GROMACS .gro file of C-alpha atoms in nm:
model
  457
    1UNK     CA    1  -0.804   3.865   2.605
    2UNK     CA    2  -0.514   3.770   2.836
    3UNK     CA    3  -0.281   4.086   2.821
    4UNK     CA    4   0.007   3.965   2.940
    5UNK     CA    5   0.007   3.626   2.769
    6UNK     CA    6  -0.064   3.769   2.474
    7UNK     CA    7   0.243   4.009   2.480
    8UNK     CA    8   0.458   3.668   2.571
    9UNK     CA    9   0.347   3.468   2.223
   10UNK     CA   10   0.394   3.794   2.066
   11UNK     CA   11   0.702   3.819   2.172
   12UNK     CA   12   0.737   3.393   2.066
   13UNK     CA   13   0.672   3.529   1.712
   14UNK     CA   14   0.924   3.795   1.698
   15UNK     CA   15   1.227   3.584   1.777
   16UNK     CA   16   1.492   3.534   1.540
   17UNK     CA   17   1.577   3.209   1.640
   18UNK     CA   18   1.206   2.978   1.615
   19UNK     CA   19   1.104   2.883   1.281
   20UNK     CA   20   0.791   2.917   1.130
   21UNK     CA   21   0.645   2.573   1.281
   22UNK     CA   22   0.777   2.667   1.614
   23UNK     CA   23   0.655   2.962   1.590
   24UNK     CA   24   0.301   2.788   1.482
   25UNK     CA   25   0.319   2.582   1.746
   26UNK     CA   26   0.439   2.769   1.991
   27UNK     CA   27   0.177   3.118   1.954
   28UNK     CA   28  -0.176   2.882   1.763
   29UNK     CA   29  -0.047   2.570   2.006
   30UNK     CA   30  -0.096   2.365   1.664
   31UNK     CA   31   0.046   2.004   1.738
   32UNK     CA   32   0.348   1.828   1.625
   33UNK     CA   33   0.297   1.514   1.467
   34UNK     CA   34   0.502   1.243   1.344
   35UNK     CA   35   0.372   1.028   1.093
   36UNK     CA   36   0.600   0.710   1.108
   37UNK     CA   37   0.599   0.409   0.830
   38UNK     CA   38   0.748   0.070   0.962
   39UNK     CA   39   1.005  -0.135   0.882
   40UNK     CA   40   0.840  -0.511   0.736
   41UNK     CA   41   1.000  -0.844   0.891
   42UNK     CA   42   0.909  -1.109   0.615
   43UNK     CA   43   1.025  -1.352   0.431
   44UNK     CA   44   1.003  -1.133   0.153
   45UNK     CA   45   0.918  -0.742   0.010
   46UNK     CA   46   1.008  -0.572  -0.283
   47UNK     CA   47   0.932  -0.160  -0.373
   48UNK     CA   48   0.583  -0.264  -0.552
   49UNK     CA   49   0.524   0.182  -0.593
   50UNK     CA   50   0.460   0.116  -0.201
   51UNK     CA   51   0.409   0.424  -0.038
   52UNK     CA   52   0.219   0.488   0.331
   53UNK     CA   53  -0.056   0.628   0.122
   54UNK     CA   54  -0.303   0.623   0.387
   55UNK     CA   55  -0.117   0.771   0.661
   56UNK     CA   56   0.021   1.075   0.390
   57UNK     CA   57  -0.356   1.117   0.263
   58UNK     CA   58  -0.494   1.147   0.670
   59UNK     CA   59  -0.225   1.384   0.724
   60UNK     CA   60  -0.350   1.599   0.426
   61UNK     CA   61  -0.655   1.588   0.570
   62UNK     CA   62  -0.500   1.774   0.880
   63UNK     CA   63  -0.244   1.979   0.725
   64UNK     CA   64  -0.405   2.296   0.782
   65UNK     CA   65  -0.364   2.216   1.184
   66UNK     CA   66  -0.085   2.044   1.230
   67UNK     CA   67   0.289   2.058   1.220
   68UNK     CA   68   0.378   1.694   1.035
   69UNK     CA   69   0.706   1.538   0.992
   70UNK     CA   70   0.748   1.245   0.829
   71UNK     CA   71   0.988   0.891   0.949
   72UNK     CA   72   0.929   0.650   0.604
   73UNK     CA   73   1.177   0.342   0.696
   74UNK     CA   74   1.089   0.266   0.309
   75UNK     CA   75   1.128   0.533   0.172
   76UNK     CA   76   1.440   0.431  -0.119
   77UNK     CA   77   1.536   0.781  -0.188
   78UNK     CA   78   1.683   0.821   0.180
   79UNK     CA   79   2.076   0.889   0.166
   80UNK     CA   80   2.077   0.496   0.313
   81UNK     CA   81   1.985   0.369   0.032
   82UNK     CA   82   2.042   0.573  -0.243
   83UNK     CA   83   2.377   0.471  -0.230
   84UNK     CA   84   2.378   0.126  -0.273
   85UNK     CA   85   2.410   0.066  -0.609
   86UNK     CA   86   2.213  -0.314  -0.531
   87UNK     CA   87   1.848  -0.112  -0.403
   88UNK     CA   88   1.846   0.161  -0.793
   89UNK     CA   89   1.526   0.159  -0.898
   90UNK     CA   90   1.418   0.025  -1.238
   91UNK     CA   91   1.272   0.237  -1.512
   92UNK     CA   92   0.917   0.264  -1.353
   93UNK     CA   93   1.024   0.329  -0.999
   94UNK     CA   94   1.067   0.007  -0.871
   95UNK     CA   95   1.314  -0.144  -0.683
   96UNK     CA   96   1.460  -0.394  -0.349
   97UNK     CA   97   1.432  -0.249  -0.006
   98UNK     CA   98   1.789  -0.288   0.234
   99UNK     CA   99   1.774  -0.615   0.457
  100UNK     CA  100   1.877  -0.815   0.689
  101UNK     CA  101   1.826  -1.162   0.782
  102UNK     CA  102   1.682  -1.205   1.152
  103UNK     CA  103   1.548  -1.506   1.301
  104UNK     CA  104   1.208  -1.652   1.216
  105UNK     CA  105   0.939  -1.648   1.499
  106UNK     CA  106   0.835  -1.923   1.630
  107UNK     CA  107   0.554  -2.017   1.406
  108UNK     CA  108   0.708  -1.979   1.129
  109UNK     CA  109   1.058  -2.203   1.217
  110UNK     CA  110   0.932  -2.499   0.962
  111UNK     CA  111   0.849  -2.253   0.679
  112UNK     CA  112   1.230  -2.319   0.480
  113UNK     CA  113   1.266  -1.918   0.375
  114UNK     CA  114   1.480  -1.682   0.530
  115UNK     CA  115   1.324  -1.458   0.730
  116UNK     CA  116   1.466  -1.017   0.718
  117UNK     CA  117   1.352  -0.731   0.829
  118UNK     CA  118   1.319  -0.484   0.550
  119UNK     CA  119   1.430  -0.130   0.561
  120UNK     CA  120   1.655   0.161   0.684
  121UNK     CA  121   1.850  -0.011   0.992
  122UNK     CA  122   1.657   0.109   1.350
  123UNK     CA  123   1.954   0.347   1.442
  124UNK     CA  124   1.864   0.592   1.199
  125UNK     CA  125   1.476   0.627   1.344
  126UNK     CA  126   1.626   0.633   1.659
  127UNK     CA  127   1.906   0.912   1.622
  128UNK     CA  128   1.598   1.095   1.438
  129UNK     CA  129   1.434   1.054   1.773
  130UNK     CA  130   1.707   1.228   1.910
  131UNK     CA  131   1.723   1.551   1.693
  132UNK     CA  132   1.389   1.598   1.596
  133UNK     CA  133   1.247   1.706   1.953
  134UNK     CA  134   0.909   1.720   2.044
  135UNK     CA  135   0.631   1.557   1.910
  136UNK     CA  136   0.270   1.612   2.094
  137UNK     CA  137   0.152   1.266   1.866
  138UNK     CA  138   0.327   0.979   1.672
  139UNK     CA  139   0.070   0.832   1.395
  140UNK     CA  140   0.190   0.528   1.223
  141UNK     CA  141   0.027   0.283   0.955
  142UNK     CA  142  -0.017   0.003   0.919
  143UNK     CA  143  -0.022  -0.246   0.677
  144UNK     CA  144  -0.008  -0.650   0.607
  145UNK     CA  145  -0.134  -0.772   0.971
  146UNK     CA  146   0.156  -1.001   0.992
  147UNK     CA  147   0.430  -0.710   0.926
  148UNK     CA  148   0.282  -0.601   1.348
  149UNK     CA  149   0.644  -0.696   1.476
  150UNK     CA  150   0.804  -0.436   1.294
  151UNK     CA  151   0.495  -0.205   1.461
  152UNK     CA  152   0.612  -0.276   1.797
  153UNK     CA  153   0.964  -0.205   1.677
  154UNK     CA  154   0.785   0.107   1.616
  155UNK     CA  155   0.621   0.168   1.949
  156UNK     CA  156   0.944   0.083   2.191
  157UNK     CA  157   1.191   0.299   2.008
  158UNK     CA  158   0.872   0.616   2.057
  159UNK     CA  159   0.868   0.497   2.410
  160UNK     CA  160   1.179   0.541   2.505
  161UNK     CA  161   1.228   0.861   2.310
  162UNK     CA  162   0.925   1.060   2.271
  163UNK     CA  163   0.773   0.974   2.653
  164UNK     CA  164   0.525   1.195   2.674
  165UNK     CA  165   0.350   1.141   2.299
  166UNK     CA  166   0.041   0.981   2.264
  167UNK     CA  167   0.078   0.701   1.980
  168UNK     CA  168  -0.201   0.698   1.764
  169UNK     CA  169  -0.197   0.368   1.550
  170UNK     CA  170  -0.399   0.262   1.244
  171UNK     CA  171  -0.477   0.119   0.900
  172UNK     CA  172  -0.544  -0.258   0.768
  173UNK     CA  173  -0.427  -0.509   1.113
  174UNK     CA  174  -0.611  -0.222   1.399
  175UNK     CA  175  -0.882  -0.316   1.105
  176UNK     CA  176  -0.915  -0.662   1.094
  177UNK     CA  177  -0.744  -0.781   1.385
  178UNK     CA  178  -0.843  -0.481   1.666
  179UNK     CA  179  -0.844  -0.708   1.976
  180UNK     CA  180  -0.443  -0.836   1.877
  181UNK     CA  181  -0.370  -0.396   1.810
  182UNK     CA  182  -0.474  -0.419   2.121
  183UNK     CA  183  -0.191  -0.583   2.289
  184UNK     CA  184   0.077  -0.313   2.167
  185UNK     CA  185  -0.015  -0.109   2.403
  186UNK     CA  186  -0.146   0.229   2.137
  187UNK     CA  187  -0.315   0.551   2.279
  188UNK     CA  188  -0.532   0.540   2.027
  189UNK     CA  189  -0.652   0.255   1.759
  190UNK     CA  190  -0.852   0.374   1.434
  191UNK     CA  191  -1.005   0.122   1.210
  192UNK     CA  192  -1.154   0.164   0.914
  193UNK     CA  193  -1.185   0.476   0.729
  194UNK     CA  194  -1.398   0.689   0.964
  195UNK     CA  195  -1.216   0.959   1.030
  196UNK     CA  196  -1.445   1.109   1.344
  197UNK     CA  197  -1.303   0.950   1.638
  198UNK     CA  198  -0.987   1.072   1.558
  199UNK     CA  199  -1.060   1.435   1.478
  200UNK     CA  200  -1.295   1.427   1.812
  201UNK     CA  201  -0.906   1.305   1.999
  202UNK     CA  202  -0.712   1.562   1.846
  203UNK     CA  203  -0.926   1.820   1.857
  204UNK     CA  204  -0.956   1.908   1.504
  205UNK     CA  205  -1.209   1.923   1.170
  206UNK     CA  206  -1.009   1.720   0.882
  207UNK     CA  207  -1.055   1.899   0.555
  208UNK     CA  208  -1.114   1.592   0.295
  209UNK     CA  209  -1.070   1.814  -0.022
  210UNK     CA  210  -0.715   1.815   0.081
  211UNK     CA  211  -0.517   1.567  -0.155
  212UNK     CA  212  -0.198   1.404   0.070
  213UNK     CA  213   0.050   1.491   0.247
  214UNK     CA  214   0.333   1.466  -0.040
  215UNK     CA  215   0.533   1.740   0.042
  216UNK     CA  216   0.658   1.574   0.395
  217UNK     CA  217   0.937   1.349   0.186
  218UNK     CA  218   1.241   1.566   0.055
  219UNK     CA  219   1.299   1.358  -0.265
  220UNK     CA  220   0.988   1.190  -0.462
  221UNK     CA  221   0.997   0.973  -0.749
  222UNK     CA  222   0.733   0.792  -0.714
  223UNK     CA  223   0.381   0.858  -0.584
  224UNK     CA  224   0.008   0.760  -0.533
  225UNK     CA  225  -0.405   0.802  -0.618
  226UNK     CA  226  -0.664   0.630  -0.563
  227UNK     CA  227  -1.004   0.829  -0.743
  228UNK     CA  228  -1.265   0.619  -0.586
  229UNK     CA  229  -1.241   0.436  -0.235
  230UNK     CA  230  -1.423   0.096  -0.207
  231UNK     CA  231  -1.550  -0.231  -0.405
  232UNK     CA  232  -1.893  -0.343  -0.563
  233UNK     CA  233  -1.838  -0.672  -0.518
  234UNK     CA  234  -1.752  -0.926  -0.273
  235UNK     CA  235  -1.465  -1.165  -0.370
  236UNK     CA  236  -1.387  -1.448  -0.064
  237UNK     CA  237  -1.054  -1.422  -0.019
  238UNK     CA  238  -1.113  -1.023  -0.013
  239UNK     CA  239  -1.107  -0.813   0.278
  240UNK     CA  240  -1.147  -0.387   0.086
  241UNK     CA  241  -1.536  -0.379   0.121
  242UNK     CA  242  -1.469  -0.410   0.556
  243UNK     CA  243  -1.164  -0.219   0.522
  244UNK     CA  244  -1.354   0.068   0.334
  245UNK     CA  245  -1.679  -0.040   0.244
  246UNK     CA  246  -1.866  -0.011  -0.053
  247UNK     CA  247  -1.725   0.167  -0.363
  248UNK     CA  248  -1.704   0.561  -0.367
  249UNK     CA  249  -1.615   0.829  -0.600
  250UNK     CA  250  -1.343   1.076  -0.493
  251UNK     CA  251  -1.419   1.479  -0.637
  252UNK     CA  252  -1.277   1.478  -0.948
  253UNK     CA  253  -1.082   1.787  -0.879
  254UNK     CA  254  -0.916   1.670  -0.597
  255UNK     CA  255  -0.747   1.370  -0.780
  256UNK     CA  256  -0.626   1.584  -1.034
  257UNK     CA  257  -0.482   1.833  -0.752
  258UNK     CA  258  -0.292   1.558  -0.602
  259UNK     CA  259  -0.166   1.460  -0.951
  260UNK     CA  260  -0.087   1.843  -1.009
  261UNK     CA  261   0.109   1.800  -0.643
  262UNK     CA  262   0.302   1.510  -0.730
  263UNK     CA  263   0.433   1.628  -1.064
  264UNK     CA  264   0.540   1.881  -0.924
  265UNK     CA  265   0.722   1.772  -0.653
  266UNK     CA  266   0.887   1.524  -0.986
  267UNK     CA  267   0.680   1.225  -0.936
  268UNK     CA  268   0.665   1.110  -1.320
  269UNK     CA  269   0.566   0.704  -1.217
  270UNK     CA  270   0.230   0.738  -1.039
  271UNK     CA  271   0.060   0.393  -0.875
  272UNK     CA  272  -0.296   0.364  -0.842
  273UNK     CA  273  -0.463   0.211  -0.591
  274UNK     CA  274  -0.806   0.158  -0.644
  275UNK     CA  275  -0.926  -0.212  -0.599
  276UNK     CA  276  -1.223  -0.104  -0.846
  277UNK     CA  277  -1.072   0.185  -1.024
  278UNK     CA  278  -1.280   0.073  -1.391
  279UNK     CA  279  -1.540   0.047  -1.212
  280UNK     CA  280  -1.849   0.286  -1.340
  281UNK     CA  281  -1.598   0.509  -1.536
  282UNK     CA  282  -1.770   0.791  -1.690
  283UNK     CA  283  -1.779   0.936  -1.286
  284UNK     CA  284  -1.426   0.999  -1.265
  285UNK     CA  285  -1.216   0.755  -1.469
  286UNK     CA  286  -1.296   0.854  -1.771
  287UNK     CA  287  -1.335   1.275  -1.674
  288UNK     CA  288  -1.004   1.177  -1.515
  289UNK     CA  289  -0.820   1.031  -1.851
  290UNK     CA  290  -0.965   1.301  -2.083
  291UNK     CA  291  -0.759   1.555  -1.867
  292UNK     CA  292  -0.437   1.433  -1.851
  293UNK     CA  293  -0.414   1.357  -2.211
  294UNK     CA  294  -0.546   1.730  -2.312
  295UNK     CA  295  -0.259   1.828  -2.026
  296UNK     CA  296  -0.041   1.638  -2.267
  297UNK     CA  297   0.139   1.532  -1.904
  298UNK     CA  298   0.500   1.367  -1.870
  299UNK     CA  299   0.297   1.083  -1.629
  300UNK     CA  300   0.352   0.702  -1.589
  301UNK     CA  301   0.083   0.522  -1.455
  302UNK     CA  302   0.031   0.208  -1.301
  303UNK     CA  303  -0.214  -0.035  -1.218
  304UNK     CA  304  -0.044  -0.276  -0.896
  305UNK     CA  305  -0.372  -0.332  -0.743
  306UNK     CA  306  -0.511  -0.505  -1.088
  307UNK     CA  307  -0.787  -0.430  -1.298
  308UNK     CA  308  -1.109  -0.557  -1.330
  309UNK     CA  309  -1.068  -0.728  -1.698
  310UNK     CA  310  -1.450  -0.731  -1.763
  311UNK     CA  311  -1.463  -0.355  -1.764
  312UNK     CA  312  -1.117  -0.223  -1.993
  313UNK     CA  313  -1.337  -0.201  -2.362
  314UNK     CA  314  -1.225  -0.043  -2.668
  315UNK     CA  315  -1.251   0.303  -2.598
  316UNK     CA  316  -1.161   0.262  -2.194
  317UNK     CA  317  -0.789   0.117  -2.369
  318UNK     CA  318  -0.740   0.363  -2.555
  319UNK     CA  319  -0.818   0.600  -2.311
  320UNK     CA  320  -0.546   0.454  -2.063
  321UNK     CA  321  -0.325   0.457  -2.311
  322UNK     CA  322  -0.339   0.730  -2.425
  323UNK     CA  323  -0.338   0.897  -2.111
  324UNK     CA  324  -0.003   0.765  -2.038
  325UNK     CA  325  -0.067   0.428  -1.845
  326UNK     CA  326   0.257   0.208  -1.875
  327UNK     CA  327   0.253  -0.147  -1.729
  328UNK     CA  328  -0.140  -0.272  -1.610
  329UNK     CA  329  -0.178  -0.616  -1.363
  330UNK     CA  330  -0.484  -0.768  -1.426
  331UNK     CA  331  -0.685  -0.977  -1.213
  332UNK     CA  332  -0.750  -1.274  -1.349
  333UNK     CA  333  -0.713  -1.571  -1.021
  334UNK     CA  334  -0.877  -1.901  -1.206
  335UNK     CA  335  -0.982  -2.007  -1.560
  336UNK     CA  336  -1.234  -2.252  -1.389
  337UNK     CA  337  -1.605  -2.134  -1.359
  338UNK     CA  338  -1.706  -2.331  -1.067
  339UNK     CA  339  -1.374  -2.174  -0.862
  340UNK     CA  340  -1.481  -1.840  -0.994
  341UNK     CA  341  -1.871  -1.933  -0.945
  342UNK     CA  342  -1.686  -2.016  -0.518
  343UNK     CA  343  -1.535  -1.658  -0.505
  344UNK     CA  344  -1.693  -1.406  -0.672
  345UNK     CA  345  -1.754  -1.485  -1.081
  346UNK     CA  346  -1.453  -1.204  -1.132
  347UNK     CA  347  -1.338  -1.241  -1.445
  348UNK     CA  348  -1.394  -1.571  -1.720
  349UNK     CA  349  -1.119  -1.681  -1.993
  350UNK     CA  350  -1.309  -1.472  -2.287
  351UNK     CA  351  -1.323  -1.191  -1.996
  352UNK     CA  352  -0.924  -1.205  -1.960
  353UNK     CA  353  -0.900  -1.309  -2.363
  354UNK     CA  354  -1.110  -0.969  -2.484
  355UNK     CA  355  -0.930  -0.701  -2.291
  356UNK     CA  356  -0.549  -0.835  -2.337
  357UNK     CA  357  -0.743  -0.740  -2.671
  358UNK     CA  358  -0.817  -0.455  -2.678
  359UNK     CA  359  -0.532  -0.318  -2.498
  360UNK     CA  360  -0.253  -0.421  -2.734
  361UNK     CA  361  -0.497  -0.351  -3.040
  362UNK     CA  362  -0.501   0.038  -2.822
  363UNK     CA  363  -0.076   0.067  -2.836
  364UNK     CA  364  -0.017  -0.135  -2.501
  365UNK     CA  365   0.350  -0.329  -2.463
  366UNK     CA  366   0.156  -0.724  -2.437
  367UNK     CA  367   0.525  -0.744  -2.220
  368UNK     CA  368   0.383  -0.471  -1.979
  369UNK     CA  369   0.051  -0.676  -1.932
  370UNK     CA  370   0.028  -0.943  -1.657
  371UNK     CA  371  -0.234  -1.157  -1.526
  372UNK     CA  372  -0.252  -1.264  -1.143
  373UNK     CA  373  -0.304  -1.565  -1.044
  374UNK     CA  374  -0.343  -1.709  -0.673
  375UNK     CA  375  -0.123  -1.992  -0.537
  376UNK     CA  376  -0.204  -2.180  -0.202
  377UNK     CA  377  -0.628  -2.114  -0.209
  378UNK     CA  378  -0.819  -2.330   0.015
  379UNK     CA  379  -0.993  -2.452  -0.276
  380UNK     CA  380  -0.702  -2.509  -0.488
  381UNK     CA  381  -0.837  -2.881  -0.617
  382UNK     CA  382  -1.141  -2.704  -0.841
  383UNK     CA  383  -0.890  -2.409  -0.914
  384UNK     CA  384  -0.723  -2.554  -1.218
  385UNK     CA  385  -0.378  -2.351  -1.126
  386UNK     CA  386  -0.140  -2.445  -1.396
  387UNK     CA  387  -0.473  -2.494  -1.683
  388UNK     CA  388  -0.500  -2.101  -1.547
  389UNK     CA  389  -0.108  -1.976  -1.596
  390UNK     CA  390  -0.103  -2.145  -1.959
  391UNK     CA  391  -0.413  -1.970  -2.065
  392UNK     CA  392  -0.262  -1.616  -1.984
  393UNK     CA  393   0.034  -1.736  -2.200
  394UNK     CA  394  -0.108  -1.817  -2.512
  395UNK     CA  395  -0.221  -1.468  -2.449
  396UNK     CA  396   0.146  -1.370  -2.477
  397UNK     CA  397   0.122  -1.195  -2.168
  398UNK     CA  398   0.308  -1.231  -1.858
  399UNK     CA  399   0.196  -1.464  -1.578
  400UNK     CA  400   0.259  -1.395  -1.201
  401UNK     CA  401   0.146  -1.597  -0.946
  402UNK     CA  402   0.021  -1.374  -0.613
  403UNK     CA  403   0.025  -1.586  -0.244
  404UNK     CA  404  -0.314  -1.628  -0.102
  405UNK     CA  405  -0.291  -1.543   0.228
  406UNK     CA  406  -0.601  -1.579   0.516
  407UNK     CA  407  -0.710  -1.276   0.609
  408UNK     CA  408  -0.928  -1.244   0.906
  409UNK     CA  409  -1.338  -1.171   0.846
  410UNK     CA  410  -1.354  -1.286   0.476
  411UNK     CA  411  -1.511  -1.651   0.361
  412UNK     CA  412  -1.152  -1.790   0.246
  413UNK     CA  413  -0.990  -1.748   0.619
  414UNK     CA  414  -1.250  -1.869   0.825
  415UNK     CA  415  -1.224  -2.221   0.531
  416UNK     CA  416  -0.830  -2.151   0.617
  417UNK     CA  417  -0.907  -2.165   0.978
  418UNK     CA  418  -0.857  -2.546   0.892
  419UNK     CA  419  -0.506  -2.510   0.874
  420UNK     CA  420  -0.380  -2.241   1.068
  421UNK     CA  421  -0.466  -1.997   1.356
  422UNK     CA  422  -0.660  -1.731   1.203
  423UNK     CA  423  -0.637  -1.528   1.526
  424UNK     CA  424  -0.247  -1.520   1.453
  425UNK     CA  425  -0.131  -1.271   1.249
  426UNK     CA  426   0.175  -1.407   1.180
  427UNK     CA  427   0.023  -1.684   1.053
  428UNK     CA  428  -0.146  -1.450   0.754
  429UNK     CA  429   0.151  -1.510   0.546
  430UNK     CA  430   0.103  -1.512   0.245
  431UNK     CA  431   0.453  -1.717   0.197
  432UNK     CA  432   0.411  -1.905   0.489
  433UNK     CA  433   0.017  -2.008   0.381
  434UNK     CA  434   0.096  -2.235   0.072
  435UNK     CA  435   0.346  -2.368   0.169
  436UNK     CA  436   0.163  -2.537   0.405
  437UNK     CA  437  -0.122  -2.591   0.204
  438UNK     CA  438   0.098  -2.754  -0.086
  439UNK     CA  439   0.462  -2.855   0.113
  440UNK     CA  440   0.767  -2.657  -0.006
  441UNK     CA  441   0.837  -2.890  -0.341
  442UNK     CA  442   0.522  -2.846  -0.501
  443UNK     CA  443   0.573  -2.461  -0.442
  444UNK     CA  444   0.874  -2.410  -0.634
  445UNK     CA  445   0.729  -2.620  -0.880
  446UNK     CA  446   0.487  -2.430  -0.972
  447UNK     CA  447   0.658  -2.107  -0.917
  448UNK     CA  448   0.937  -2.221  -1.132
  449UNK     CA  449   0.652  -2.286  -1.410
  450UNK     CA  450   0.580  -1.970  -1.453
  451UNK     CA  451   0.887  -1.819  -1.462
  452UNK     CA  452   0.942  -2.062  -1.762
  453UNK     CA  453   0.608  -1.990  -1.913
  454UNK     CA  454   0.708  -1.593  -1.894
  455UNK     CA  455   1.063  -1.642  -2.087
  456UNK     CA  456   0.908  -1.814  -2.350
  457UNK     CA  457   0.769  -1.433  -2.423
   0.00000   0.00000   0.00000
């Protein structure tokens, strides 16, 4: 042991001018890491329980061996956004983002929609960087592949203010478009959910039993949970198997601990980000629901990633409603059996009808049940979209058109290459592709029809 170095560290630790984080860094050389959830460059964006869960989960794994700070451009509890009346949340915690009109990228100039930048103004971040001081690493989450221009903005600001910090970029964009992501010149790209390369780069071993780092928020009213990883299905339009791999349940104790953390932080609206939440429910979901019901917790659960209607039995429906599930989004992309056979045979009309009956019998509000239908799919000629929309309406539930996005590496992404350059992520844009395929007039007619059907309920 170097006695002089040890004495110096002891003097630092005794200093009354350093906070706990500074002492941990100076004495134990624990790295300081900035987490950034970028703004969004797009035609449309809405806070549909949108949180940077992957970023927070990774930070959670390393939280015992690093000091973290979070800057979330999309945090509507930030004083700037919270002060604006038009951005106030609805009763389930959803709401609009602050936005500014910006020029459309050249390849999207022909899309008749306003292009916008959603999220906190850029100067709030640059001012934050000036005051925040030193960081060793910056982790940036990417979500949609076509949101990469906002990531470029963040990287430019970090390079200017934090000249020595190493930038780590991860998420869907990096996983699905690795060659394109290299152009952003981050120091490290983390593809998929394999943390080994990142662990080796940081020289820190992750503790995967730790919950996500929700305490990084100063204020929280919405949270996210995942009880499982991956998906057992292989729908032709979906990237989940490529990004997250095969279906795998998470440890129940970890999920319950994360729920407790969220509730202690006052997040009473919690959305599930699972891609196959109802698959093999006896493994994790049913024990989770029974434990939540036993505790009589005051919580509202939501399912924006869509539930597979095939698995909603009478018993499971009762458990979901009893545990506090308030909104139910069901995947029902098409009523066409031929289309279903071509894309993964996910959910039939009979299965959707039975699921709705089971949920309503269990006490779910029909107005809180929504069926997703894809608009702009490359095989729309056999999809029977209008018939699908009208069928969902006959069940007394709401419909929602989910714009198709051509995802690289998927079967439908390859077909979509007939209309767009699949190597340019901006052309994966879900607002743009249906318009490119159908034309603006047809898209507007379909969306108007969906609105009229919903108003009839």
